[in-house]
Amino acid sequence: MSLQLVILHTFAPCSGVNVKIGVPENYDGIFPWYLAKLHSLPGNYSDLVVTGDDEGIFGVDAQFLYALKPLDREKQPSYSLQVSFRTSVHRQSFTVEVCVIDKNDNVPTFIEESMRGSVQLGLLKGIPFMQVEALDRDDRNTAHAELRFRLMEQTPRIPSSQMFFIDSISGEVSLTDEGASTLDPEMCGRYKLSVMVKDMAGKANAFFTTGIVTVEVTGNTWASPDPVRLQENLPGPYPIPISQVKWSGSQAEYSLEGEFPEMLFTISREGVIYLNAPLDRETQDQFQISIVVERPDGREIAKPVELRVMVGDANDNRPTFPQAQYHTVVKELAARGTEILTVQAADNDDPKTDNVRIFYRLVGQIPESPRALFRVDRDSGVISVQADSMEGTAPQYTLTITAEDAKGLNSSCTVVVTVQDENNNPPVFSQHEYGPFHIPENAPVGTTVTAVLAGDADVRGGDSWQVDYRLESGNEEEVFTLVTDKQTNEVTLVLSKVLDFERESEYILVLSAQNPVALVRGRYGPASTATVSIYVDDVNEGPILSQSHYEVTVREGEEPGRVIATIRGYDPDSHPIRYSLQGDTKKYFSIGKYSGELKTVQALDREENSTYTMEVIAVDGRNSSLSASTLVTVQILDVNDNSPVLVGDYSWKYLCTPRWEDQALVLASRDSDGPQHGGRLNFSLRSDATVRRNWKLTPINDTHTNLSLNIPYLAPEVYTVPFTISDSSSPPRSTFINLPVTVCPCNVRGNCKMAAKQLQGMPTIQSAVGILLGTFAVIGTILIVVFVRLSYQNPKQPSKTNQERVPLKISI
């Protein structure tokens, strides 16, 4: 008998352990059908038994679990079997879960044989009005029961062949765009839809079933209700029903949207719309309410309808002025009937009714007057002059105006009327001439010459009383200025520029006075003009220098006696000027006593001092107390007169052989000239093949370079390395250097040591003494070289430390 194993599970059972195996349904092979092998059973087991199978489908044979007939998942999806066996000690058992694996062996079917639904006119696109339901007995967790719906055909195909849509997954039926816009029960009241349902998610090899869905088209009462007119301030009781709507289709919920206070309007489940509080037409005179109908899931069923609520007016508002007090001005020469202000009250009642008609009255005036000065128009609120003239009246009046509607509701405001003085009087000087006034030529700017006043008969403090003064002539060079006191109208003549007797000794000023506003009566005459005479008194003045500071440049090393600058000055009184120097402590410079020529006395060295600052004193030749001074700064221009030099002590330094990577002697140099000549210093080895083979110079910065071995090994001794240091000028200045450099073998820590020759066999006393003497000879030679090298160095140069390995820029 052949064995057919569709799924073979190997497991090692022990007491209480659960084992799961999957077995496909509808097996059509040879039986018994072996499902799984039970491995690792103890060697001494016996009495292997399967229980929990009431139908006798399963059994065990030689450690194999088998089935005697096909399994049907739709009948029983799983089996729980107990497998037990006996050992020499006791009986053990474990559970085997047999899960029946589904096959697609069932055709989907519609739940209802006769599928009917109704669609309401006005339903929006995509809103389901019914649902087609189907069932597949295969495993719902597999594609075998994954159903897909499809609309196959619509009958009749009017007014469009695509009036309906079915959701492929849910089976919900809804209108398309064309269906929602063209559905008409008079054109077609009933449609038949051919619908297919497939399993396997609609794949080509799926099982399918078709059915017919009958759709009835019904009318709908969903329409905008008639507008509603409500009187404001209704007494109630509230809520008051004002309108009603109804959706005649499936279950619906209603809500209201619009610009109105929350809970002012509400709608019930039955579609009744309520007013919940009194309305105020002055706050809002109408409401546009959108009524929304939705499914319980919140999706709109149809387009919202509109309810217009209009609010009727009640005369419940008194007229009010926009402000409690007004201010206005009337000219003192205003004629009768001159309008001075219009007051307008507002009534918030309906402007289309007589409730807003307002009447104005003048009910009070402070201070009172024997004759009527003002009136107000009853209908327009225009306030005008009632008197023939306002001359001789009080400077200010306060009027009380009331506004009243037809019902007698009223309010009031006050109007403050200021009687404005008009400019009918010109300013007049008390005299035609002022002076003469004497003022010394050295008087400081801001000195007061005199103060005058032109009187004005208009009301004090007003624009007609204010006076503008001007200097009409005699002040073409703006030597004087006018300062007016606006509180008193007094004008002060003030010196605004320095006087010069030699240039101008007398000033005749013509002063005029006018008001800032035009005259309404009369004109400006001779009395509004005056003459001011000023004499300038001569004063001896000190000399004046042409510059407050001189900047001079001189090249270093130039011949003494050259004129490097000329200090120029003059005396307003034409007196001679004497010049002298202060601050030249080393007497490097001289100045001509009367010529002001500044000269060098000796050659200057920029490296000694690059800048000199001194003061030149100019003294009046007739009065030594009168003087002036100026600063002179002399900048010394650099000349390339210094060669670069090597700085530092290198006698104690050494280089290791064989060559150590990154080991070098840091060589420092400097140049006493300025950066333009000694900025970057260049190191170069002598043009010798051996030198350039053995040594290498690597620049670090403008003043430092590294000296290192250029070959891996150099015999230990003291070498003389020849090189040149050149500055960056053109042509350059150079210095030739022969630098002794010690090259020696080094230990692992980099310390210099003398190399010892390797000896053959055991050393003798004679060889030991020879080695000792040889060592002393080498040390003596090194010391001699070091002392000779030291003799070449500048004794004034300080010794360097290990910090010299950090390259530093040398600034001179």
PDB file of C-alpha atoms in Angstrom, residues 11 125 160 200 266 284 321 365 395 424 482 491-492 498 579 640 647 669 675 692 748 776 801:
ATOM      1  CA  PHE A  11       7.552  17.021  16.224  1.00  0.00           C
ATOM      2  CA  LYS A 125     -24.200  61.820  -5.700  1.00  0.00           C
ATOM      3  CA  SER A 160     -28.493  58.114 -19.159  1.00  0.00           C
ATOM      4  CA  MET A 200     -11.568  35.746  -5.001  1.00  0.00           C
ATOM      5  CA  THR A 266     -33.090  75.064  16.644  1.00  0.00           C
ATOM      6  CA  GLN A 284     -29.835  91.887  12.954  1.00  0.00           C
ATOM      7  CA  PHE A 321     -26.085 111.690  18.968  1.00  0.00           C
ATOM      8  CA  GLN A 365     -27.625 128.601  25.911  1.00  0.00           C
ATOM      9  CA  PRO A 395     -15.754 134.501  23.531  1.00  0.00           C
ATOM     10  CA  ASN A 424      -8.812 143.457  11.760  1.00  0.00           C
ATOM     11  CA  LEU A 482      15.170 136.880  15.455  1.00  0.00           C
ATOM     12  CA  VAL A 491      11.142 139.712  19.608  1.00  0.00           C
ATOM     13  CA  THR A 492      14.840 139.438  20.534  1.00  0.00           C
ATOM     14  CA  VAL A 498      31.013 136.067  14.408  1.00  0.00           C
ATOM     15  CA  TYR A 579      55.922 130.428  15.212  1.00  0.00           C
ATOM     16  CA  ASN A 640      64.925  98.862   3.046  1.00  0.00           C
ATOM     17  CA  VAL A 647      67.664  84.736  15.837  1.00  0.00           C
ATOM     18  CA  SER A 669      64.521  85.173  11.622  1.00  0.00           C
ATOM     19  CA  PRO A 675      56.248  94.871   6.417  1.00  0.00           C
ATOM     20  CA  ARG A 692      70.692  70.142  -1.143  1.00  0.00           C
ATOM     21  CA  VAL A 748      64.013  55.378  21.804  1.00  0.00           C
ATOM     22  CA  PHE A 776      86.603  60.826  25.995  1.00  0.00           C
ATOM     23  CA  THR A 801      63.799  76.939  25.372  1.00  0.00           C
TER      24      THR A 801
END
